[in-house]
mmCIF file of C-alpha atoms and ligand atoms in Angstrom:
data_model
loop_
_atom_site.group_PDB
_atom_site.id
_atom_site.type_symbol
_atom_site.label_atom_id
_atom_site.label_comp_id
_atom_site.label_asym_id
_atom_site.label_seq_id
_atom_site.Cartn_x
_atom_site.Cartn_y
_atom_site.Cartn_z
ATOM 1 C CA MET D 37 -5.826 -9.253 1.802
ATOM 2 C CA TRP D 38 -8.643 -6.977 2.836
ATOM 3 C CA LYS D 39 -9.399 -4.262 0.364
ATOM 4 C CA VAL D 40 -11.215 -1.100 1.042
ATOM 5 C CA LEU D 41 -9.703 1.831 -0.725
ATOM 6 C CA LEU D 42 -10.779 0.614 -4.005
ATOM 7 C CA ILE D 43 -12.214 -2.675 -4.906
ATOM 8 C CA SER D 44 -12.903 -3.446 -8.438
ATOM 9 C CA LEU D 45 -13.999 -6.540 -10.099
ATOM 10 C CA PHE D 46 -14.147 -7.579 -13.623
ATOM 11 C CA PHE D 47 -14.910 -10.766 -15.270
ATOM 12 C CA ILE D 48 -13.006 -12.133 -18.124
ATOM 13 C CA SER D 49 -15.747 -14.068 -19.746
ATOM 14 C CA SER D 50 -14.345 -17.199 -21.158
ATOM 15 C CA VAL D 51 -15.435 -18.001 -24.601
ATOM 16 C CA ALA D 52 -14.059 -21.092 -26.209
ATOM 17 C CA THR D 53 -13.922 -20.755 -29.940
ATOM 18 C CA ALA D 54 -14.185 -23.648 -32.312
ATOM 19 C CA PRO D 55 -14.831 -23.721 -36.033
ATOM 20 C CA SER D 56 -18.236 -25.165 -36.859
ATOM 21 C CA GLU D 57 -18.809 -27.471 -39.765
ATOM 22 C CA ASP D 58 -19.454 -24.640 -42.179
ATOM 23 C CA GLY D 59 -16.145 -23.032 -41.236
ATOM 24 C CA ARG D 60 -17.529 -20.121 -39.166
ATOM 25 C CA ILE D 61 -16.186 -19.462 -35.665
ATOM 26 C CA ARG D 62 -18.588 -20.669 -33.036
ATOM 27 C CA THR D 63 -18.250 -19.352 -29.495
ATOM 28 C CA ARG D 64 -19.151 -21.148 -26.330
ATOM 29 C CA ARG D 65 -18.865 -19.542 -22.918
ATOM 30 C CA ASP D 66 -16.776 -21.602 -20.547
ATOM 31 C CA PRO D 67 -16.999 -20.219 -17.016
ATOM 32 C CA GLN D 68 -14.147 -22.508 -15.992
ATOM 33 C CA TYR D 69 -11.687 -19.871 -17.158
ATOM 34 C CA ASP D 70 -13.335 -16.820 -15.640
ATOM 35 C CA VAL D 71 -10.947 -14.571 -13.794
ATOM 36 C CA VAL D 72 -11.815 -11.892 -11.258
ATOM 37 C CA VAL D 73 -9.519 -8.954 -10.700
ATOM 38 C CA SER D 74 -9.383 -6.754 -7.640
ATOM 39 C CA SER D 75 -7.120 -3.809 -7.059
ATOM 40 C CA GLN D 76 -5.887 -1.996 -4.014
ATOM 41 C CA ARG D 77 -3.682 1.002 -3.381
ATOM 42 C CA GLN D 78 -0.595 0.134 -1.403
ATOM 43 C CA ALA D 79 1.147 2.269 1.185
ATOM 44 C CA ASP D 80 3.756 3.147 -1.455
ATOM 45 C CA CYS D 81 1.004 4.357 -3.822
ATOM 46 C CA SER D 82 1.439 1.390 -6.150
ATOM 47 C CA LEU D 83 -1.638 -0.586 -7.188
ATOM 48 C CA ALA D 84 -1.793 -4.260 -6.281
ATOM 49 C CA LEU D 85 -3.773 -6.096 -8.957
ATOM 50 C CA THR D 86 -4.950 -9.517 -7.855
ATOM 51 C CA PHE D 87 -6.168 -11.967 -10.461
ATOM 52 C CA ILE D 88 -8.344 -14.696 -8.948
ATOM 53 C CA ARG D 89 -9.823 -17.730 -10.621
ATOM 54 C CA SER D 90 -13.543 -17.887 -10.117
ATOM 55 C CA ASP D 91 -13.565 -21.633 -10.614
ATOM 56 C CA SER D 92 -11.230 -23.702 -8.469
ATOM 57 C CA THR D 93 -12.403 -27.167 -9.479
ATOM 58 C CA ASN D 94 -10.009 -27.449 -12.384
ATOM 59 C CA MET D 95 -7.069 -25.095 -12.379
ATOM 60 C CA PRO D 96 -4.909 -25.360 -15.478
ATOM 61 C CA LYS D 97 -2.153 -22.889 -16.213
ATOM 62 C CA LEU D 98 -3.859 -19.714 -17.317
ATOM 63 C CA THR D 99 -2.138 -16.710 -18.830
ATOM 64 C CA VAL D 100 -3.887 -13.373 -18.599
ATOM 65 C CA ARG D 101 -2.710 -10.662 -20.947
ATOM 66 C CA PHE D 102 -3.918 -7.231 -20.036
ATOM 67 C CA ASP D 103 -3.591 -3.539 -20.816
ATOM 68 C CA ILE D 104 -3.953 -0.703 -18.351
ATOM 69 C CA ASP D 105 -4.965 2.476 -20.136
ATOM 70 C CA GLN D 106 -5.089 5.953 -18.779
ATOM 71 C CA THR D 107 -8.002 7.808 -20.272
ATOM 72 C CA PRO D 108 -8.215 10.198 -22.010
ATOM 73 C CA ALA D 109 -4.403 10.442 -22.220
ATOM 74 C CA ALA D 110 -3.100 7.782 -24.520
ATOM 75 C CA ASN D 111 -0.849 5.994 -22.011
ATOM 76 C CA THR D 112 -0.880 2.228 -22.070
ATOM 77 C CA HIS D 113 0.817 -0.306 -19.848
ATOM 78 C CA GLU D 114 0.863 -3.849 -21.185
ATOM 79 C CA GLY D 115 1.234 -6.714 -18.795
ATOM 80 C CA GLU D 116 0.904 -10.440 -18.457
ATOM 81 C CA ILE D 117 0.327 -12.588 -15.441
ATOM 82 C CA VAL D 118 0.457 -16.362 -15.167
ATOM 83 C CA LEU D 119 -1.768 -18.335 -12.849
ATOM 84 C CA GLN D 120 0.244 -21.507 -12.351
ATOM 85 C CA PRO D 121 -1.622 -24.823 -12.304
ATOM 86 C CA GLY D 122 -3.380 -25.251 -8.980
ATOM 87 C CA LEU D 123 -2.768 -21.666 -7.890
ATOM 88 C CA GLU D 124 -5.971 -19.788 -7.186
ATOM 89 C CA SER D 125 -4.689 -16.245 -7.451
ATOM 90 C CA GLU D 126 -1.698 -14.145 -8.294
ATOM 91 C CA THR D 127 -0.926 -10.568 -7.343
ATOM 92 C CA LEU D 128 1.038 -8.066 -9.312
ATOM 93 C CA ASP D 129 2.315 -4.805 -7.881
ATOM 94 C CA TRP D 130 1.992 -2.064 -10.471
ATOM 95 C CA ASN D 131 3.975 1.098 -9.854
ATOM 96 C CA VAL D 132 1.806 3.785 -11.340
ATOM 97 C CA PRO D 133 4.159 5.790 -13.597
ATOM 98 C CA ILE D 134 4.738 9.418 -12.650
ATOM 99 C CA GLY D 135 2.177 11.637 -14.299
ATOM 100 C CA TRP D 136 -0.365 8.844 -14.701
ATOM 101 C CA ASN D 137 -3.577 9.425 -12.821
ATOM 102 C CA PRO D 138 -6.664 7.300 -12.463
ATOM 103 C CA PRO D 139 -9.220 6.488 -13.751
ATOM 104 C CA PHE D 140 -7.522 3.604 -15.502
ATOM 105 C CA VAL D 141 -9.185 1.133 -17.766
ATOM 106 C CA VAL D 142 -7.973 -2.417 -17.376
ATOM 107 C CA SER D 143 -8.828 -4.823 -20.127
ATOM 108 C CA GLY D 144 -7.683 -8.370 -20.340
ATOM 109 C CA VAL D 145 -8.054 -11.697 -21.991
ATOM 110 C CA SER D 146 -7.306 -15.136 -20.583
ATOM 111 C CA MET D 147 -5.497 -17.823 -22.492
ATOM 112 C CA LEU D 148 -4.512 -21.465 -22.209
ATOM 113 C CA ASP D 149 -1.275 -22.970 -23.519
ATOM 114 C CA ASP D 150 -1.819 -24.502 -26.924
ATOM 115 C CA PRO D 151 -1.045 -28.236 -26.453
ATOM 116 C CA ASN D 152 -0.260 -28.606 -30.152
ATOM 117 C CA ASN D 153 2.090 -25.665 -30.575
ATOM 118 C CA VAL D 154 4.484 -25.000 -27.715
ATOM 119 C CA GLY D 155 4.676 -21.284 -27.006
ATOM 120 C CA ASP D 156 1.292 -20.582 -28.585
ATOM 121 C CA PHE D 157 -1.906 -19.827 -26.776
ATOM 122 C CA ILE D 158 -5.566 -20.561 -27.213
ATOM 123 C CA GLN D 159 -7.720 -17.614 -26.332
ATOM 124 C CA VAL D 160 -10.400 -18.732 -23.891
ATOM 125 C CA GLY D 161 -11.764 -15.348 -22.947
ATOM 126 C CA GLN D 162 -13.116 -12.356 -24.687
ATOM 127 C CA ARG D 163 -11.713 -8.884 -24.078
ATOM 128 C CA VAL D 164 -13.582 -7.090 -21.314
ATOM 129 C CA GLN D 165 -13.155 -3.649 -19.842
ATOM 130 C CA HIS D 166 -13.089 -2.397 -16.312
ATOM 131 C CA THR D 167 -12.402 1.023 -14.851
ATOM 132 C CA ILE D 168 -10.264 1.630 -11.758
ATOM 133 C CA PRO D 169 -11.886 4.778 -10.401
ATOM 134 C CA ASP D 170 -10.099 7.954 -9.476
ATOM 135 C CA ASP D 171 -9.210 7.441 -5.800
ATOM 136 C CA GLY D 172 -7.513 10.801 -5.434
ATOM 137 C CA PRO D 173 -3.942 11.945 -5.783
ATOM 138 C CA CYS D 174 -1.695 9.612 -3.846
ATOM 139 C CA VAL D 175 1.356 10.858 -1.978
ATOM 140 C CA MET D 176 3.674 8.573 -0.047
ATOM 141 C CA ALA D 177 6.424 8.972 2.492
ATOM 142 C CA SER D 178 8.793 6.534 4.105
ATOM 143 C CA ALA D 179 11.325 5.903 6.848
ATOM 144 C CA LYS D 180 13.744 3.109 6.057
ATOM 145 C CA ARG D 181 16.509 1.338 7.939
ATOM 146 C CA ASP D 182 18.990 3.689 9.630
ATOM 147 C CA PRO D 183 16.500 5.906 8.871
ATOM 148 C CA HIS D 184 16.495 7.282 5.403
ATOM 149 C CA MET D 185 13.503 9.551 5.397
ATOM 150 C CA ALA D 186 11.513 10.553 2.339
ATOM 151 C CA THR D 187 8.761 13.100 2.887
ATOM 152 C CA PHE D 188 5.422 13.028 1.074
ATOM 153 C CA ASP D 189 6.823 15.698 -1.235
ATOM 154 C CA GLY D 190 9.964 13.722 -2.005
ATOM 155 C CA PHE D 191 12.513 15.524 0.187
ATOM 156 C CA ARG D 192 15.135 13.057 1.409
ATOM 157 C CA TYR D 193 17.321 13.188 4.493
ATOM 158 C CA ASN D 194 18.825 10.961 7.154
ATOM 159 C CA PHE D 195 17.700 11.285 10.700
ATOM 160 C CA GLN D 196 19.259 9.745 13.807
ATOM 161 C CA GLY D 197 16.612 10.080 16.487
ATOM 162 C CA THR D 198 16.779 8.360 19.838
ATOM 163 C CA CYS D 199 13.244 8.262 21.240
ATOM 164 C CA TRP D 200 9.640 8.718 20.079
ATOM 165 C CA TYR D 201 8.967 11.220 17.284
ATOM 166 C CA THR D 202 5.944 12.319 15.279
ATOM 167 C CA LEU D 203 6.219 10.984 11.740
ATOM 168 C CA VAL D 204 2.991 12.527 10.504
ATOM 169 C CA LYS D 205 -0.089 13.970 12.098
ATOM 170 C CA HIS D 206 -3.123 15.935 11.138
ATOM 171 C CA CYS D 207 -1.921 19.455 11.844
ATOM 172 C CA THR D 208 -4.850 20.909 13.806
ATOM 173 C CA GLU D 209 -5.802 21.433 17.440
ATOM 174 C CA ASN D 210 -7.792 18.204 17.442
ATOM 175 C CA PRO D 211 -5.827 15.921 15.156
ATOM 176 C CA GLU D 212 -7.826 13.115 13.569
ATOM 177 C CA PHE D 213 -4.726 10.982 13.380
ATOM 178 C CA GLU D 214 -1.107 10.812 14.396
ATOM 179 C CA ILE D 215 1.609 8.327 13.556
ATOM 180 C CA SER D 216 4.714 8.269 15.687
ATOM 181 C CA ALA D 217 7.797 6.089 15.655
ATOM 182 C CA ARG D 218 10.343 4.994 18.195
ATOM 183 C CA PHE D 219 13.920 5.376 17.000
ATOM 184 C CA GLU D 220 16.534 3.355 18.825
ATOM 185 C CA PRO D 221 20.287 3.782 18.499
ATOM 186 C CA LEU D 222 22.221 0.918 16.995
ATOM 187 C CA LYS D 223 25.419 -0.208 18.629
ATOM 188 C CA SER D 224 28.084 1.643 16.761
ATOM 189 C CA ASN D 225 31.843 1.526 16.847
ATOM 190 C CA GLY D 226 32.405 5.189 16.060
ATOM 191 C CA PRO D 227 31.295 8.435 17.630
ATOM 192 C CA GLU D 228 28.458 8.685 15.111
ATOM 193 C CA ILE D 229 25.028 7.530 16.296
ATOM 194 C CA LYS D 230 22.988 5.418 13.942
ATOM 195 C CA SER D 231 19.404 4.632 14.796
ATOM 196 C CA ARG D 232 16.463 2.680 13.428
ATOM 197 C CA ALA D 233 12.725 2.828 13.722
ATOM 198 C CA THR D 234 11.789 -0.072 15.991
ATOM 199 C CA ALA D 235 8.108 0.612 16.737
ATOM 200 C CA ILE D 236 5.245 2.713 15.442
ATOM 201 C CA ASN D 237 2.014 3.934 16.982
ATOM 202 C CA VAL D 238 -0.960 4.851 14.840
ATOM 203 C CA THR D 239 -3.553 6.894 16.710
ATOM 204 C CA ILE D 240 -6.963 7.442 15.107
ATOM 205 C CA GLY D 241 -9.514 9.095 17.338
ATOM 206 C CA ASP D 242 -9.717 7.141 20.593
ATOM 207 C CA GLU D 243 -7.753 4.180 19.323
ATOM 208 C CA ARG D 244 -4.034 3.574 19.355
ATOM 209 C CA ILE D 245 -2.503 0.742 17.378
ATOM 210 C CA SER D 246 1.043 -0.024 18.489
ATOM 211 C CA LEU D 247 3.345 -2.158 16.371
ATOM 212 C CA ASP D 248 6.875 -3.268 17.036
ATOM 213 C CA LYS D 249 8.943 -6.144 15.726
ATOM 214 C CA ASP D 250 6.412 -8.809 16.594
ATOM 215 C CA THR D 251 3.527 -7.463 18.624
ATOM 216 C CA ILE D 252 0.341 -5.665 17.719
ATOM 217 C CA LEU D 253 -1.489 -3.838 20.488
ATOM 218 C CA VAL D 254 -4.776 -1.987 20.251
ATOM 219 C CA ASN D 255 -5.227 0.413 23.154
ATOM 220 C CA ASP D 256 -2.569 -1.610 24.999
ATOM 221 C CA GLN D 257 -4.425 -4.903 24.555
ATOM 222 C CA PRO D 258 -3.052 -7.683 22.370
ATOM 223 C CA TYR D 259 -4.711 -7.529 18.955
ATOM 224 C CA TRP D 260 -6.471 -10.871 19.383
ATOM 225 C CA VAL D 261 -8.046 -9.689 22.637
ATOM 226 C CA ALA D 262 -9.045 -6.369 21.076
ATOM 227 C CA GLN D 263 -10.735 -8.204 18.205
ATOM 228 C CA LEU D 264 -13.102 -9.852 20.683
ATOM 229 C CA SER D 265 -14.597 -6.430 21.338
ATOM 230 C CA ASP D 266 -14.488 -5.444 17.652
ATOM 231 C CA ARG D 267 -11.441 -3.247 18.040
ATOM 232 C CA PRO D 268 -9.985 -1.468 16.246
ATOM 233 C CA ARG D 269 -13.081 0.239 14.875
ATOM 234 C CA ASN D 270 -11.305 3.034 13.020
ATOM 235 C CA ALA D 271 -8.887 0.988 10.994
ATOM 236 C CA HIS D 272 -8.381 -2.394 9.461
ATOM 237 C CA ILE D 273 -5.231 -4.370 10.280
ATOM 238 C CA ASP D 274 -3.919 -6.766 7.697
ATOM 239 C CA VAL D 275 -1.154 -9.109 8.813
ATOM 240 C CA ASN D 276 0.907 -10.320 5.860
ATOM 241 C CA SER D 277 3.927 -12.585 5.877
ATOM 242 C CA ASP D 278 6.409 -9.738 5.784
ATOM 243 C CA SER D 279 4.502 -6.628 6.781
ATOM 244 C CA ILE D 280 1.517 -5.238 8.616
ATOM 245 C CA VAL D 281 -0.829 -2.966 6.727
ATOM 246 C CA ILE D 282 -3.133 -0.554 8.507
ATOM 247 C CA ASP D 283 -5.902 0.728 6.340
ATOM 248 C CA ILE D 284 -7.823 3.742 7.574
ATOM 249 C CA ALA D 285 -10.590 3.828 5.024
ATOM 250 C CA ARG D 286 -12.395 6.887 6.341
ATOM 251 C CA LEU D 287 -9.255 9.015 6.101
ATOM 252 C CA LYS D 288 -7.961 7.282 2.957
ATOM 253 C CA LEU D 289 -4.704 6.609 4.705
ATOM 254 C CA GLU D 290 -2.633 3.499 4.235
ATOM 255 C CA VAL D 291 0.297 2.508 6.447
ATOM 256 C CA GLU D 292 2.713 -0.372 6.002
ATOM 257 C CA TRP D 293 5.220 -1.521 8.594
ATOM 258 C CA ASP D 294 7.913 -4.144 8.346
ATOM 259 C CA GLY D 295 9.291 -4.288 11.874
ATOM 260 C CA ARG D 296 12.083 -6.722 11.086
ATOM 261 C CA LYS D 297 13.470 -4.625 8.269
ATOM 262 C CA HIS D 298 12.620 -1.295 9.959
ATOM 263 C CA ILE D 299 10.674 -0.108 6.949
ATOM 264 C CA PHE D 300 7.712 2.235 7.207
ATOM 265 C CA ASN D 301 5.597 3.497 4.311
ATOM 266 C CA ALA D 302 2.526 5.697 4.399
ATOM 267 C CA ALA D 303 0.263 6.879 1.617
ATOM 268 C CA ILE D 304 -2.300 9.660 1.841
ATOM 269 C CA LEU D 305 -4.984 9.483 -0.812
ATOM 270 C CA ASN D 306 -7.258 12.094 0.619
ATOM 271 C CA PRO D 307 -6.552 15.505 -0.946
ATOM 272 C CA GLU D 308 -8.187 17.113 2.113
ATOM 273 C CA TYR D 309 -5.048 16.269 4.081
ATOM 274 C CA HIS D 310 -2.598 17.485 1.489
ATOM 275 C CA GLY D 311 -0.871 20.488 3.038
ATOM 276 C CA LYS D 312 -2.680 19.823 6.354
ATOM 277 C CA VAL D 313 -0.257 17.377 7.895
ATOM 278 C CA CYS D 314 3.041 17.939 9.692
ATOM 279 C CA GLY D 315 5.856 15.991 11.291
ATOM 280 C CA LEU D 316 9.087 14.366 10.152
ATOM 281 C CA LEU D 317 7.427 13.399 6.865
ATOM 282 C CA GLY D 318 6.521 16.948 5.893
ATOM 283 C CA ASN D 319 3.320 18.685 4.942
ATOM 284 C CA ALA D 320 2.348 16.920 1.691
ATOM 285 C CA ASP D 321 1.695 20.154 -0.189
ATOM 286 C CA GLU D 322 3.720 19.069 -3.244
ATOM 287 C CA ASN D 323 6.573 21.457 -2.419
ATOM 288 C CA PRO D 324 9.687 19.631 -1.149
ATOM 289 C CA HIS D 325 11.384 22.916 -0.218
ATOM 290 C CA ASN D 326 9.212 23.738 2.791
ATOM 291 C CA ASP D 327 9.258 20.327 4.468
ATOM 292 C CA LEU D 328 11.598 21.198 7.348
ATOM 293 C CA GLN D 329 8.871 22.773 9.409
ATOM 294 C CA LYS D 330 9.271 22.436 13.146
ATOM 295 C CA ARG D 331 6.561 21.628 15.665
ATOM 296 C CA ASP D 332 6.143 25.336 16.489
ATOM 297 C CA GLY D 333 5.466 26.127 12.816
ATOM 298 C CA SER D 334 8.775 27.847 12.076
ATOM 299 C CA THR D 335 11.117 26.453 9.452
ATOM 300 C CA THR D 336 14.792 25.589 9.636
ATOM 301 C CA LEU D 337 17.562 24.280 7.419
ATOM 302 C CA ASP D 338 19.072 22.235 10.237
ATOM 303 C CA ILE D 339 17.949 18.585 10.157
ATOM 304 C CA ASP D 340 18.877 17.969 13.800
ATOM 305 C CA GLU D 341 16.936 20.981 14.991
ATOM 306 C CA PHE D 342 13.967 20.029 12.797
ATOM 307 C CA GLY D 343 14.067 16.435 14.024
ATOM 308 C CA ALA D 344 14.419 17.349 17.701
ATOM 309 C CA SER D 345 11.314 19.543 17.498
ATOM 310 C CA TRP D 346 9.206 16.500 16.564
ATOM 311 C CA ARG D 347 10.294 14.457 19.565
ATOM 312 C CA THR D 348 7.228 13.379 21.537
ATOM 313 C CA PRO D 349 7.134 15.401 24.729
ATOM 314 C CA GLY D 350 6.749 13.675 28.074
ATOM 315 C CA ILE D 351 8.125 10.274 27.130
ATOM 316 C CA ARG D 352 11.413 9.062 28.538
ATOM 317 C CA CYS D 353 13.649 6.747 26.606
ATOM 318 C CA ASP D 354 16.609 5.122 28.311
ATOM 319 C CA TYR D 355 19.199 3.965 25.848
HETATM 320 C C1 LIG I 404 3.146 3.866 21.836
HETATM 321 O O1 LIG I 404 2.412 2.774 22.322
HETATM 322 C C2 LIG I 404 3.075 2.057 23.383
HETATM 323 C C3 LIG I 404 2.210 0.870 23.716
HETATM 324 O O2 LIG I 404 0.890 1.232 23.944
HETATM 325 C C4 LIG I 404 3.297 3.009 24.559
HETATM 326 O O3 LIG I 404 3.994 2.329 25.562
HETATM 327 C C5 LIG I 404 4.106 4.202 24.085
HETATM 328 O O4 LIG I 404 4.257 5.135 25.130
HETATM 329 C C6 LIG I 404 3.403 4.878 22.936
HETATM 330 N N1 LIG I 404 4.202 5.990 22.446
HETATM 331 C C7 LIG I 404 3.691 7.205 22.276
HETATM 332 C C8 LIG I 404 4.601 8.230 21.686
HETATM 333 O O5 LIG I 404 2.552 7.485 22.529
#
């Protein structure tokens, strides 16, 4: 996975300890057990911590025990991750607890299973420290399934749209970005319409990335064709097994889309945009009570009226 928002590395220096003849502990550095850790903000504001072996010639089972500390507040998260034999890396998704803010200090130690005492470990690394820098306050919003919407400020509602709508955009005359979604009605057996997000478009400057269930277009060209001319330039697209992640490093914006499950997540890490965005996902000003702001700037308490105002003008949808 490509990482831009925040890349951090630390080395768990491996030091094998063995008593010397006079009984003192002797240490010997064994780079075979070095582990590298990188971290990246996800589109749901969690931090993905990836632990990678730096030596892949011999890959025994390695257990890494670590602490994540928030400084100066005395919050500590203790965790453990196992690199199974032969596996080069392992990723752990850490949901940053509410009220915890970076910088975080991660410190860890790597261990091997003790062959003589089942369940015991032999410490093969010394404790090292690494700081995950403050990457800004992260706010996330989502649209899920038939769509349950959650704004950046945590206001929740259901919305049954039936065309293209603005999920979130930079709320100025010349928006730096806009993300819109196509909602399509599901076949239903009652009078009630249920819809789902079936495609999203992410526009950054002069580039538009369009995603649906299984295609990725950049300015209407298939992604692989666009890549030949180094497009997209404004974002990085990461294709994972179950989702597509669009990372807009310059804006500190992260978008995740799972077209098969109709799940959309977006995280804004740039405080400059907090309160300066608008759309179905609200204004990200930390107040959930003013999120139903229509396209014309006025507010409403009616979800349907609010939703209809964010329909993309000039596009026809025939359902
Ligand atoms: C989204 O992108 C697709 C493919 O380029 C395009 O057909 C569609 O009209 C776009 N929707 C909006 C709202 O711009």
